[in-house]
Every structure is written in structure tokens, then in C-alpha cells.
Coordinates of C-alpha atoms in Angstrom, one line a residue:
X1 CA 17.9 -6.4 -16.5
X2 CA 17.0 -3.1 -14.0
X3 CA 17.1 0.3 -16.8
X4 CA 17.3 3.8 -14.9
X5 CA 15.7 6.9 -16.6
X6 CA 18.4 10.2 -17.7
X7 CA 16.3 12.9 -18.0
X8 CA 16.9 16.8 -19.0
X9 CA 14.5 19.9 -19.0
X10 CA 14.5 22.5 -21.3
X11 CA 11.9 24.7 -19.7
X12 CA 10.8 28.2 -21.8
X13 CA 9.6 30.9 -19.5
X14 CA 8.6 33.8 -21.0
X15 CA 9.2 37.2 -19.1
X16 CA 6.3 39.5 -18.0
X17 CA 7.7 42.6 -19.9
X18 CA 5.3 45.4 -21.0
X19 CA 6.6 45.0 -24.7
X20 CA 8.2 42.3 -26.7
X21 CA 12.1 42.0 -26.7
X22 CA 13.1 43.6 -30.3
X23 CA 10.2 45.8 -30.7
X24 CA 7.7 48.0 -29.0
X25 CA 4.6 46.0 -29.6
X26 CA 2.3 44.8 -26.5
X27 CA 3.3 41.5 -24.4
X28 CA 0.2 40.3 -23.2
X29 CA -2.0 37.4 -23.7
X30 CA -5.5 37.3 -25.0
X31 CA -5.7 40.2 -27.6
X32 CA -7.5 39.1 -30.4
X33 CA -5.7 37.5 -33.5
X34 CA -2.7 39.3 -35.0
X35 CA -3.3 42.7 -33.6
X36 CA -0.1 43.1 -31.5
X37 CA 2.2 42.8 -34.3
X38 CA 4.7 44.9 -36.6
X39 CA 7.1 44.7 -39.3
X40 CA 10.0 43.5 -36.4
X41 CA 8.2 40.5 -35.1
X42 CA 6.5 39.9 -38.7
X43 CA 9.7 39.7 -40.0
X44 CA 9.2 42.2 -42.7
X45 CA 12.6 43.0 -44.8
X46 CA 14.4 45.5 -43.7
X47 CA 12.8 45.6 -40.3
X48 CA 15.8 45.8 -37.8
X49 CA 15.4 44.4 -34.1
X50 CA 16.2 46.5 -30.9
X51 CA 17.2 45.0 -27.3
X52 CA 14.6 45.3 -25.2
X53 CA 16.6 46.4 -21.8
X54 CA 13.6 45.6 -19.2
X55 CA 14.3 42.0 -21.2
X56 CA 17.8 41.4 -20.4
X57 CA 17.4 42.8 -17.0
X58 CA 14.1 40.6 -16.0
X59 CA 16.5 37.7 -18.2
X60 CA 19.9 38.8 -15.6
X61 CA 17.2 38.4 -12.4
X62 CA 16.3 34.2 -13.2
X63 CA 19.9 33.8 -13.6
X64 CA 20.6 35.2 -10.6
X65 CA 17.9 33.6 -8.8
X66 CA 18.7 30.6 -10.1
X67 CA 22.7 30.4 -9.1
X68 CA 24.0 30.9 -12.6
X69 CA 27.1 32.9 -13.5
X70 CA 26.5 35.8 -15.3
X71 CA 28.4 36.2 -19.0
X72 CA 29.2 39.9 -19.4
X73 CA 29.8 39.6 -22.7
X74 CA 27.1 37.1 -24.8
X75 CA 25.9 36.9 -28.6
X76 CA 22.7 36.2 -30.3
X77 CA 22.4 34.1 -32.8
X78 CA 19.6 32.9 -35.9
X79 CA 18.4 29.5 -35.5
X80 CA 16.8 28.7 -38.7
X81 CA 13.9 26.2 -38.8
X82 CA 10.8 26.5 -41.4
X83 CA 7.1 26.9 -39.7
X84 CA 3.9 28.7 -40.4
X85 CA 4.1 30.4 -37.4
X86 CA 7.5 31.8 -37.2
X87 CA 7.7 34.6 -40.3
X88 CA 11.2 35.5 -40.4
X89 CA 11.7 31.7 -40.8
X90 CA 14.5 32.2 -38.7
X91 CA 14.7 32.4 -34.8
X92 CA 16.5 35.3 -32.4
X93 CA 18.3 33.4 -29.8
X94 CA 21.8 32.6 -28.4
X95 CA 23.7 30.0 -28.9
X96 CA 27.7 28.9 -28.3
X97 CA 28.2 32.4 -26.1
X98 CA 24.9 33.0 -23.4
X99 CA 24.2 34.8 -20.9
X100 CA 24.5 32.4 -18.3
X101 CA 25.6 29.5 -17.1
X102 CA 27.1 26.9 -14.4
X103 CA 23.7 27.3 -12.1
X104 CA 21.7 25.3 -9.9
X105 CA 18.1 24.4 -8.1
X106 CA 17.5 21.9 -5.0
X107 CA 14.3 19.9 -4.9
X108 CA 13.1 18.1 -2.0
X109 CA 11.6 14.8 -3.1
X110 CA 8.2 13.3 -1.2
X111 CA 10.3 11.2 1.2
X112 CA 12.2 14.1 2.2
X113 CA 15.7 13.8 0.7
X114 CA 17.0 16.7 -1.3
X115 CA 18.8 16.5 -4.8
X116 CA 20.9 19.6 -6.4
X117 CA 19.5 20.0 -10.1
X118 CA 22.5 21.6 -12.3
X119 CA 21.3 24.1 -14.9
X120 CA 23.8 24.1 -18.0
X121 CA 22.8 27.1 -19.3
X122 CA 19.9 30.0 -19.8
X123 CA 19.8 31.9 -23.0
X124 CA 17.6 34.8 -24.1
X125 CA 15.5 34.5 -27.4
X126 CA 11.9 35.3 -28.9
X127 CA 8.7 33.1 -28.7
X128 CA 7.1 31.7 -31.7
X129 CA 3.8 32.5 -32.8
X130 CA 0.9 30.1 -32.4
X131 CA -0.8 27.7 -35.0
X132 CA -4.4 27.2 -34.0
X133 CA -5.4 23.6 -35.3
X134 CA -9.7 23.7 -35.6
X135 CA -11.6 25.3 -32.1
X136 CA -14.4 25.2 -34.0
X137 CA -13.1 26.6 -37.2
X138 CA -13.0 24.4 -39.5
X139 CA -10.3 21.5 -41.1
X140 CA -8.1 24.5 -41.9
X141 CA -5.3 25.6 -39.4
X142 CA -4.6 29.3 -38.9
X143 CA -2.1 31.3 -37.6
X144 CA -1.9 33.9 -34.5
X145 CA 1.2 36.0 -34.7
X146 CA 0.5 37.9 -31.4
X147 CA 2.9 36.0 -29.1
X148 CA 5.5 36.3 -31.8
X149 CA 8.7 38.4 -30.4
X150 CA 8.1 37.5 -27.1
X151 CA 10.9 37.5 -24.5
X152 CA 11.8 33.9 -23.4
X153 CA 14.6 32.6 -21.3
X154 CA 15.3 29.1 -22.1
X155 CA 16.4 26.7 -18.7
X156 CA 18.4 23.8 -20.3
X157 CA 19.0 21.3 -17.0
X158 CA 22.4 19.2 -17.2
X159 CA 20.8 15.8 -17.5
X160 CA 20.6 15.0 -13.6
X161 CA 17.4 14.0 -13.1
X162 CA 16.1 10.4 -12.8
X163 CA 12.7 10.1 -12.2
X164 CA 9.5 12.0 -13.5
X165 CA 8.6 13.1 -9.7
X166 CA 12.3 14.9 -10.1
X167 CA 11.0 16.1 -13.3
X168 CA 7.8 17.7 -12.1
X169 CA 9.6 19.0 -8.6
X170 CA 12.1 20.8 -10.5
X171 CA 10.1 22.3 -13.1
X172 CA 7.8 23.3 -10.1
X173 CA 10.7 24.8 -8.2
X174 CA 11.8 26.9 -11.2
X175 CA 7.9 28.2 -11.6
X176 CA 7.9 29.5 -7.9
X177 CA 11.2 31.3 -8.1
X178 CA 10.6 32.8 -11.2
X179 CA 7.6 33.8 -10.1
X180 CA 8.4 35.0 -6.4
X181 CA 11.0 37.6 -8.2
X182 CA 8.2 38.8 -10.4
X183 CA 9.7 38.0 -14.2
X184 CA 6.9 35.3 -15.1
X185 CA 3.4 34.8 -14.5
X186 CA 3.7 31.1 -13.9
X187 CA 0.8 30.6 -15.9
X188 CA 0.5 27.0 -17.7
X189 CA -2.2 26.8 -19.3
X190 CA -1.4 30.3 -21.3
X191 CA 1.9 28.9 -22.2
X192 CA 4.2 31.9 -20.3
X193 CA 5.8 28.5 -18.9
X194 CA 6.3 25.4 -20.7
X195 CA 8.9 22.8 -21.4
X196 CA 10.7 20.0 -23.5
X197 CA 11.9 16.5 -21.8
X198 CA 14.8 15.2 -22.9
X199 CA 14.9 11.2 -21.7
X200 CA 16.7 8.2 -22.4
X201 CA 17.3 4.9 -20.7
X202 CA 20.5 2.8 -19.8
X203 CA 21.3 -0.1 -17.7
X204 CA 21.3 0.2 -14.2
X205 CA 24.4 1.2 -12.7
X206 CA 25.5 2.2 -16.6
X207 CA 27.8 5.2 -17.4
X208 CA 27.0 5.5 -20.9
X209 CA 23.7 7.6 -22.0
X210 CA 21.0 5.7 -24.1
X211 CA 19.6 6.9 -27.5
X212 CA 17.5 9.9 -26.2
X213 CA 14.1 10.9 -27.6
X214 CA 12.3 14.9 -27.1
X215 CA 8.9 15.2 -25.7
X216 CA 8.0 18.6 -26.9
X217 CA 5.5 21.6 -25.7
X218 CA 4.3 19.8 -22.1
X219 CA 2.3 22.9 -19.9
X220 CA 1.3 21.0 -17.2
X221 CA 3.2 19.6 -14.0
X222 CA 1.2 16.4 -13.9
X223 CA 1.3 16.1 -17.6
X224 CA 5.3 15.9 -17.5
X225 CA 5.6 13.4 -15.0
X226 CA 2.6 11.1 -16.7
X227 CA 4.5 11.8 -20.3
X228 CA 7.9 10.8 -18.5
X229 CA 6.4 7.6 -17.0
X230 CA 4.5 6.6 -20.7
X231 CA 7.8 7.6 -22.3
X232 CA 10.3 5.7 -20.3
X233 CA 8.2 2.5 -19.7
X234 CA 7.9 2.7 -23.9
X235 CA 11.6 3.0 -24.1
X236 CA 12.2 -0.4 -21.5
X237 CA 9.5 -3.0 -23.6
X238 CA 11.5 -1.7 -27.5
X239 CA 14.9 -2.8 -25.9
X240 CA 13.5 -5.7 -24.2
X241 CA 11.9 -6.7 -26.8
X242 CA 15.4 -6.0 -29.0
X243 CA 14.3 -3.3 -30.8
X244 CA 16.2 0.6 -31.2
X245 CA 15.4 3.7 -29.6
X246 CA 15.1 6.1 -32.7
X247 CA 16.3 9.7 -31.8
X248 CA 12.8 12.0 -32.6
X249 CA 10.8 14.8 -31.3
X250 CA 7.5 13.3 -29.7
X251 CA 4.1 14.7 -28.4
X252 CA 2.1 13.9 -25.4
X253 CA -1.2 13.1 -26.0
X254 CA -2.8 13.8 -22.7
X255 CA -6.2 12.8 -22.9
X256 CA -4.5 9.1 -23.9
X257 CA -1.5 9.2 -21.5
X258 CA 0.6 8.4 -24.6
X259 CA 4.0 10.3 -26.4
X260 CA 3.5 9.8 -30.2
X261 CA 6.3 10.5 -32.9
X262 CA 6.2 14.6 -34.2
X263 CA 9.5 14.3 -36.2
X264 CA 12.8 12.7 -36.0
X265 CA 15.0 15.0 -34.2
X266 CA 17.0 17.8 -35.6
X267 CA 21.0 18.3 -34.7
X268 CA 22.4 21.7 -34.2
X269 CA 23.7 21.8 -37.7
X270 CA 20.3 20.4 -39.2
X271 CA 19.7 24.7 -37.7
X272 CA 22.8 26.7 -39.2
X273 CA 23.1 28.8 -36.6
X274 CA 25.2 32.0 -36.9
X275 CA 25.3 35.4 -34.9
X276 CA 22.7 37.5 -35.7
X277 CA 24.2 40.4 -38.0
X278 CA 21.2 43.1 -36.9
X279 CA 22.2 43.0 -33.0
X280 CA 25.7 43.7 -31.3
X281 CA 27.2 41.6 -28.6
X282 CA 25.3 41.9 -25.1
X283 CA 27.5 43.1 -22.8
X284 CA 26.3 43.9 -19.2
X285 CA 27.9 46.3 -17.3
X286 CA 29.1 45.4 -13.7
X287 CA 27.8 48.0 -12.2
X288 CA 24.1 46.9 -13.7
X289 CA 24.4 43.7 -12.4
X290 CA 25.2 44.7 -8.9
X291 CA 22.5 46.8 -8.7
X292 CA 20.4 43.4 -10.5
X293 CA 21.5 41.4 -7.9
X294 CA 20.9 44.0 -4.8
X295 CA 17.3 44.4 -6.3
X296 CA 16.7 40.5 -5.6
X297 CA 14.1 39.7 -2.6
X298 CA 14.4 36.7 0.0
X299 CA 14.3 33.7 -2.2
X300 CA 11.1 31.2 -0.8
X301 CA 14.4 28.5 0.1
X302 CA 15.9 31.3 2.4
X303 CA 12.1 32.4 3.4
X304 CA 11.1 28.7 4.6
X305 CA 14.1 28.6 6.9
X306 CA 13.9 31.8 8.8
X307 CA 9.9 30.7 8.9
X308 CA 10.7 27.7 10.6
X309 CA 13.6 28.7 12.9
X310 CA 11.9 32.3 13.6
X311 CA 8.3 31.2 13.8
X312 CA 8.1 27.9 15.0
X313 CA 6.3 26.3 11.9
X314 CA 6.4 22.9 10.7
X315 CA 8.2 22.8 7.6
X316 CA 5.4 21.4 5.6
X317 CA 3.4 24.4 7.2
X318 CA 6.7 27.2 5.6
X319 CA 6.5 25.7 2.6
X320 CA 3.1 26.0 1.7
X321 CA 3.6 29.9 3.1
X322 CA 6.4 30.2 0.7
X323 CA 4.7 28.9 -2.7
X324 CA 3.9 32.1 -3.6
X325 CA 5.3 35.5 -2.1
X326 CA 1.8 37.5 -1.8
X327 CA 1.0 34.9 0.9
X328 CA 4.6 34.2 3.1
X329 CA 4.1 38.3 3.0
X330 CA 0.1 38.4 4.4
X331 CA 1.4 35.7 7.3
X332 CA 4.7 37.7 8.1
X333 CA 2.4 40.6 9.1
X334 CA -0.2 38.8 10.5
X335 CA 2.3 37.1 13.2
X336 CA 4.0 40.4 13.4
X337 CA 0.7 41.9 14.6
X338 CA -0.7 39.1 17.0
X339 CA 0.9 38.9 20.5
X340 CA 0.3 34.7 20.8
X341 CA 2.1 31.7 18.8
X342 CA 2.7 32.3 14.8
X343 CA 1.6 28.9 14.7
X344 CA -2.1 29.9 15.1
X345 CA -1.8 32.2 12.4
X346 CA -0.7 29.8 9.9
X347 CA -3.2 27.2 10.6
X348 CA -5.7 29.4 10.4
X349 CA -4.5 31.4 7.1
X350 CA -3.8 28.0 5.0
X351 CA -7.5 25.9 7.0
X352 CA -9.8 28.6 6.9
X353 CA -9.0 31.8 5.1
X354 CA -7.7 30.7 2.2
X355 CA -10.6 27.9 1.8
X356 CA -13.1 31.1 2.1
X357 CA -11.0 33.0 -0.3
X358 CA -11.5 30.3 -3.1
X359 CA -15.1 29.8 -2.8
X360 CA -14.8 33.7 -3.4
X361 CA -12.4 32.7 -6.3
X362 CA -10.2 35.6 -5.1
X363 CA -6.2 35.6 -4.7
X364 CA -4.3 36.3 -1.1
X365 CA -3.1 39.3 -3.1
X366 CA -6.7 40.5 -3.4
X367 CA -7.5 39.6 -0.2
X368 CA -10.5 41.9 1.7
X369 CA -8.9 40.7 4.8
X370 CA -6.1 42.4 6.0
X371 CA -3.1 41.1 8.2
X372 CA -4.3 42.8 11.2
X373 CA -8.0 41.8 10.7
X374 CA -6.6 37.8 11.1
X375 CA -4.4 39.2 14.3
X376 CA -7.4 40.7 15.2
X377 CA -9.5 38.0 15.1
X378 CA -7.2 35.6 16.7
X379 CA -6.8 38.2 19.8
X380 CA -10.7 37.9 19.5
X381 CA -10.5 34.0 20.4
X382 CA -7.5 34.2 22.7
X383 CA -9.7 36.5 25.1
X384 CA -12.8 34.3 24.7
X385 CA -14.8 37.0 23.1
X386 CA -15.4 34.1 20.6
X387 CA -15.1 30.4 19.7
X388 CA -12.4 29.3 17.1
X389 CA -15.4 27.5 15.4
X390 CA -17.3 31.1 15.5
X391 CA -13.9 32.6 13.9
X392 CA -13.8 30.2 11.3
X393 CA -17.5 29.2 10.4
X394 CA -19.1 32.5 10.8
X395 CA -16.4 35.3 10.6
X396 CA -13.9 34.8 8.1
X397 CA -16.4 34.1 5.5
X398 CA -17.9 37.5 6.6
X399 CA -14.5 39.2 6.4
X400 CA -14.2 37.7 3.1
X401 CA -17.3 38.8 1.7
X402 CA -17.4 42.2 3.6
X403 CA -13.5 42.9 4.1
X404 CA -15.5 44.4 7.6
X405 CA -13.4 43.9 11.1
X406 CA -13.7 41.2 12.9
X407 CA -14.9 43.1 15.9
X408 CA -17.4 44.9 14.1
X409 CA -18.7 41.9 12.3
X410 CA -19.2 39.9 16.2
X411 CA -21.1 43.3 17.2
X412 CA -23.1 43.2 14.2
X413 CA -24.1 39.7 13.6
X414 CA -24.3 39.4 18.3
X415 CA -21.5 36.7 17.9
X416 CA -20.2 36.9 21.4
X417 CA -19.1 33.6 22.9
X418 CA -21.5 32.8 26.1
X419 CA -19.8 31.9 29.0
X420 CA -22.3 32.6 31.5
X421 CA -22.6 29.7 34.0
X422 CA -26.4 29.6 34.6
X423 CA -27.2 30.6 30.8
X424 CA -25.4 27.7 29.7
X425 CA -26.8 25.4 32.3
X426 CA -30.0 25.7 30.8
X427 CA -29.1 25.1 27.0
X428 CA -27.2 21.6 28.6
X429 CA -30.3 20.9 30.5
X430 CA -32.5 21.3 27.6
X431 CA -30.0 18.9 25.5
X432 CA -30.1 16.3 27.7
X433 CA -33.8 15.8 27.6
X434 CA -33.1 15.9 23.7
X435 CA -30.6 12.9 24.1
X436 CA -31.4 10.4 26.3
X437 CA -29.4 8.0 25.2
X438 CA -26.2 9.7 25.0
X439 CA -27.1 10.4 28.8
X440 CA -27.6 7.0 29.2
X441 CA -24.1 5.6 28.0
X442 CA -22.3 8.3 30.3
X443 CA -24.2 7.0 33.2
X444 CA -23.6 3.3 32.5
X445 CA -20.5 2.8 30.1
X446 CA -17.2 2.6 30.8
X447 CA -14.1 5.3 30.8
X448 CA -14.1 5.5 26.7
X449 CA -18.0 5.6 26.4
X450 CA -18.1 8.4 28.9
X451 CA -15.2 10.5 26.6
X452 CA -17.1 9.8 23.8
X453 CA -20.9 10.6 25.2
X454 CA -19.2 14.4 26.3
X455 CA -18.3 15.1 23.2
X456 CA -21.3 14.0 21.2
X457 CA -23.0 16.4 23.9
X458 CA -20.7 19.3 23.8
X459 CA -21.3 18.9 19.7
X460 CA -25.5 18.7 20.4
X461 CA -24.8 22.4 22.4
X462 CA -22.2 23.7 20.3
X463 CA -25.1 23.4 17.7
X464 CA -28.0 24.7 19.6
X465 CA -25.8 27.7 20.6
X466 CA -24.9 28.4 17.0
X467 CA -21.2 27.3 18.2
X468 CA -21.2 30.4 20.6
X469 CA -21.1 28.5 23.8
X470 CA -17.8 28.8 26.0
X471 CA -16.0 25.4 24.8
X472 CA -13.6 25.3 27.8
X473 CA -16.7 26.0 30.2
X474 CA -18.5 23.2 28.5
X475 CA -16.1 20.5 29.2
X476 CA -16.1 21.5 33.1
X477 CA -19.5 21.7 33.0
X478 CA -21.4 18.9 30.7
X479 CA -19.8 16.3 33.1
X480 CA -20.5 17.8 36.4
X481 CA -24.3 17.8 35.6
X482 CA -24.2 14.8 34.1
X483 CA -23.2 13.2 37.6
X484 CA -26.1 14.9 38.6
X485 CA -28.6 13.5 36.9

């Protein structure tokens, strides 16, 4: 019997607000241990929460980026679980009434076909603190309550997706738009986006949902489609071999590529949710959420279309461009300001300068080279002032470390392409006498040997000249002397 996976996402992104969403204390990672914290998100008695508006707005933005209907009116709610790191023993979030719901994502899947991903719902609520298990400690565990309070939407998916490739596209596409809009940092490894798999099996062609079990906490894109593949191939050999599934909350263990049991899994009573008595209904005014929605940039989807019917770019080439918007906005001006084909511009943007800029461990929004400096450079090979090899080996790791012109940095460093007939001659001369046997196989091979002895030889002067010689010349002129000799 043939099983097929049913997979949902719950994916918690917090939002890259100044200050936490009831209170005013800092949002921001890294500060040492329990120092942004007060009696609100310590859950002190008779502390009293208060809306953070930037929240709701940043919260109203993802919905609306992600196709959701906006809820005017919504109502938070206390989910009540026990853990060391959550002191009010009680969580802010929203439950039967959110903010938003009905929305949607489309991935396009490595053989090219694209799937809509339904998103039930996103609610608002506050982050948990963090329980740090040993680091070096000791055997104890100890508790952080910096990240407590917060702001986190919560993505629940309907349960559309079927593979773990789905899995990891989806929870990448919801990174980059969140991102591109500027509400989360997209950072994994910090936790500001994470996410809980929910997965069960069924027979193939079945309409009825298996048992389903809960991987919680995965940070990592390749971590949730390895935990998927563990988790759903564990699932296929218990009912094969006639066992259950049990419903429970499992970990990944990514060093071992396995889930392991955490608990068995909570229902929504197990909670005793009820509306949160300190905080009134949400409700968001119309004309707020126009001016929300007219505040919304070019979404990458909308981006990678106008780059590839605009442009000319492959679509492979748009929607690297469009991964993150510092970069679709350095290669929009750089086209804007060179007079040839866009296309040169992205090749050499995603080749070379991005290459340079990561050896520099810098960020295209950090960049030392401007737009213009790449048009410029790119005008510089056009009008055979230099070779591409020149711009790419010897310039744009200048411009990086400088952030000088290109046309200055030629000057400086005497980078001028040589295409002077006689001068060249003589460096071709001099590399034939170095490589005999290359001029050998020219004169005595056939048609592919010949091909293949040029460009070994163009190469040899392409070295000598410090790849400054006129490559267009060279090809004219290796073979003419070569008949010569």
C-alpha cells in the first residue's frame, strides 16, 4: 500500500518592533540575561498590558502581504499552559476571533509547477521566554526572560501541503515576504522565525486524515524538510508494521536526523482559553487599514514578473534578484543607469559582486559599490577600455574594498585593456616560443584541435598580459600568426 504525507505549518514570526507588544521594554536580541524586562512581561500582579500599536500595524502588513482578510473587530485571549519560562503561566494570544484569515502563498516547486498554499488564519500574541539547558553552565537549566512579551504573529497553514520540499518552499516564501515588507528579520538561527509541523499519513488516494503528530521549535529550512522526511517515513514502517500513530508533540534532533517524543499533545481544552479581561476588543479602523495597505511595496512575486517581461531576465536569474529587496533595488538602478542589456548587469551583480561582497562578509545593503559604479564599470567593458575578466578579477574586488570608481581604480592600478596591434604581436610571439607544442597541434591537427590550441593560447596571453589584452583582437590575431609560422 502507497501512504501520502498531510502536512500543516504553524510558523511564529516575531515582528521587528522597537518595544515588546504590551509593554515598553526593548525588542531586541542579545542583551544580556533578564535585563529587558518589567512587571508586564514578568507577569507581576497587578501589572496591566497595553496594545502596542506599531504591533498590530507591522501584524495588519503580513496579513496583507500574505492575501488574508482583515477582521476589524478581533479578541485576545489567555492560553494557559505551565513552563519555567513563561511567568504569568498564562499566554496573551487570540483565539476563536483573529485578526485574519482566509489567505494564501504560491510556491514554485523544483520542477517548475506551482501550488497555492492556503493560510487558515494569523493571530497576534507574545513570545515566551527562553530556558537555557547547560552552554557550559552546569546540569542546572536557567531561565532568560528577555524575549518574553515579544510580538509574534502566528501563520497556521490549512493542511495543503504534501511533501517536505512543499514544506521548506513555503516556509521560505513566507520568510522573504515578511521580510521584503520589513516586519521580521528573517533570522533563524535567533529564533525571530521558527515553526511547528503538523504531519500525518493516509492511504494514497484517501480522504480521511491520519492520526497526526507535532514536530515543535524547527529554525532551520533544511531541518524541516529532513524532520518531515524522518517523521513521515517513521509514521509508514508503525502502520506497516500494525502499530498506531499516538497523537504527541515531538522534537527534532538534528545532529541525529531523528523526531523523538516531547509530550503527548495537548487539545484546545487541555488550554482553557478565555478572552483576556485586561485588553479590549481590537478593532481596526478602515481608514487605518487603507492607509496599511497603500503603505505596502511591490511584493518580490509582482517584482520577478515585471523583471522578467521589463528586463529580459531568465526567471531563475529575477528570482534570485527578488530574495531579498536591498538587492532587486541595487539591480533596478544599476540597469536604469547602463545604456546596454539589463542582462549584463545581473550576471555580473549575482557572478561577481556579490561573490566579492562575501569574502568581505558585507550585505548588498552595505555595499561600497554603488549602482552607478556597476553601470559604470560595465560602460567601461562595452567601450573596450577593459576586459570583462579585468572588471571582474581586478576591479570589483577593488570597488569592494575601496568603494573607489571604477574609472579611477583602472587609472590608478594602469588597467587599460591593450589593443594595440603591434604591442600585442609581440606578447603572442613571445608565447609561442613558450608553447611549442600548442603551436604544434594548430599546425598539424584537425578543425577541433586547432579551436582548442587558440584558446589554450589566447589563455597563455591573457595571463602574461595580466588579462589586459584586447580579447576580440586576440582571436583575429593568434590565428593569423599562427598561419605564419
Amino acid at each position: 500500500m502507497e501512504f501520502e504525507a498531510v502536512i500543516g505549518l504553524e510558523v511564529h514570526a516575531q515582528l521587528l518592533t522597537k518595544t515588546k507588544i504590551f509593554c515598553s521594554c526593548k525588542n531586541e536580541f542579545g542583551a544580556p540575561p533578564n535585563t529587558n524586562v518589567c512587571p508586564v512581561c514578568l507577569g507581576m500582579p497587578g501589572a496591566l498590558p497595553v496594545l502596542n500599536k506599531r504591533a498590530v500595524e507591522f501584524a495588519v502588513k503580513a496579513a496583507l502581504a500574505l492575501n488574508c482578510k482583515i477582521n476589524t473587530y478581533s479578541v485576545f485571549a489567555r492560553k494557559h499552559y505551565f513552563y519555567p519560562d513563561l511567568p504569568k503561566a498564562y499566554q496573551i494570544t487570540q483565539y476563536e476571533l483573529p485578526f485574519a484569515e482566509n489567505g494564501w502563498v504560491e510556491i514554485e516547486k523544483s520542477d517548475g509547477t506551482k501550488k497555492r498554499i492556503r493560510i487558515r488564519r494569523i493571530h497576534m500574541e507574545e513570545d515566551a521566554g527562553k530556558t537555557i539547558h547547560g552552554e557550559g553552565f552546569d546540569d542546572n537549566s536557567y531561565v532568560d526572560l528577555n524575549r518574553a512579551g515579544t510580538p509574534l504573529i502566528e501563520i497556521v497553514s490549512e493542511p495543503d501541503i504534501s511533501t517536505p520540499e512543499e514544506a521548506r518552499l513555503y516556509m521560505q516564501k513566507l520568510r522573504d515576504i515578511l521580510v521584503w515588507i520589513g516586519v521580521n528579520d528573517g533570522n533563524l538561527e535567533e529564533g525571530s522565525l521558527r515553526c511547528d509541523a503538523n504531519v500525518s499519513i493516509r492511504p494514497k488516494g484517501s480522504k480521511e486524515l491520519g492520526t497526526r503528530t507535532e514536530i515543535k521549535n524547527v529554525n532551520s529550512f533544511r531541518f524541516i524538510q529532513k524532520a518531515l522526511e524522518y517523521e513521515i517515513e517513521r509514521q509508514i514502517k508503525v502502520v506497516k508494521s500494525g502499530g498506531e500513530i499516538v497523537q504527541e508533540t515531538r522534537l527534532f534532533d538534528s545532529q541525529k536526523g531523528i523526531t523523538k517524543t516531547m509530550r503527548t499533545k495537548e487539545e484546545a481544552e487541555d488550554y482553557r482559553y478565555f478572552p483576556e479581561p485586561d485588553l479590549p476588543p481590537l478593532i481596526i479602523d478602515k481608514e487605518w487599514l487603507d492607509a496599511i495597505r497603500e503603505s505596502l511595496p511591490e511584493l518580490p512575486d509582482q517584482v520577478k514578473e515585471r523583471f522578467v517581461s521589463d528586463y529580459g531576465l531568465t526567471p531563475y536569474d529575477a528570482s534570485v534578484l527578488v530574495r531579498d529587496r536591498a538587492l532587486a533595488t541595487f539591480f533596478e538602478e544599476a540597469a536604469k543607469a547602463y545604456s546596454g542589456e539589463p542582462k549584463k548587469v545581473a550576471n555580473i551583480l549575482i557572478s561577481d559582486l556579490l561573490g566579492a561582497l562575501n569574502e568581505a562578509k558585507l550585505d548588498i545593503a552595505d555595499s561600497p559599490v554603488k549602482p552607478e559604479h556597476l553601470a559604470q564599470l560595465l560602460e567601461l567593458v562595452d567601450r573596450e577600455v577593459i576586459s570583462l575578466r579585468v572588471a571582474k578579477e581586478e576591479v570589483i574586488p577593488e570597488m569592494v574594498k575601496s568603494g573607489k570608481e571604477p574609472k579611477l581604480i583602472v587609472e590608478e592600478k594602469g588597467l587599460v585593456q591593450i589593443s594595440d596591434e603591434s604591442a600585442l604581436t609581440e606578447v603572442i610571439k613571445k608565447v609561442f616560443a613558450n608553447n611549442e607544442k600548442a603551436v604544434k597541434q594548430y599546425k598539424e591537427g584537425n578543425e577541433k584541435q586547432k579551436k582548442k590550441a587558440v584558446k589554450f593560447l589566447i589563455g597563455q596571453v591573457m595571463k602574461e598580459t595580466r588579462g589586459k589584452a584586447n580579447p576580440k583582437l586576440l582571436n583575429e590575431l593568434i590565428p593569423k600568426l599562427l598561419e605564419q609560422e
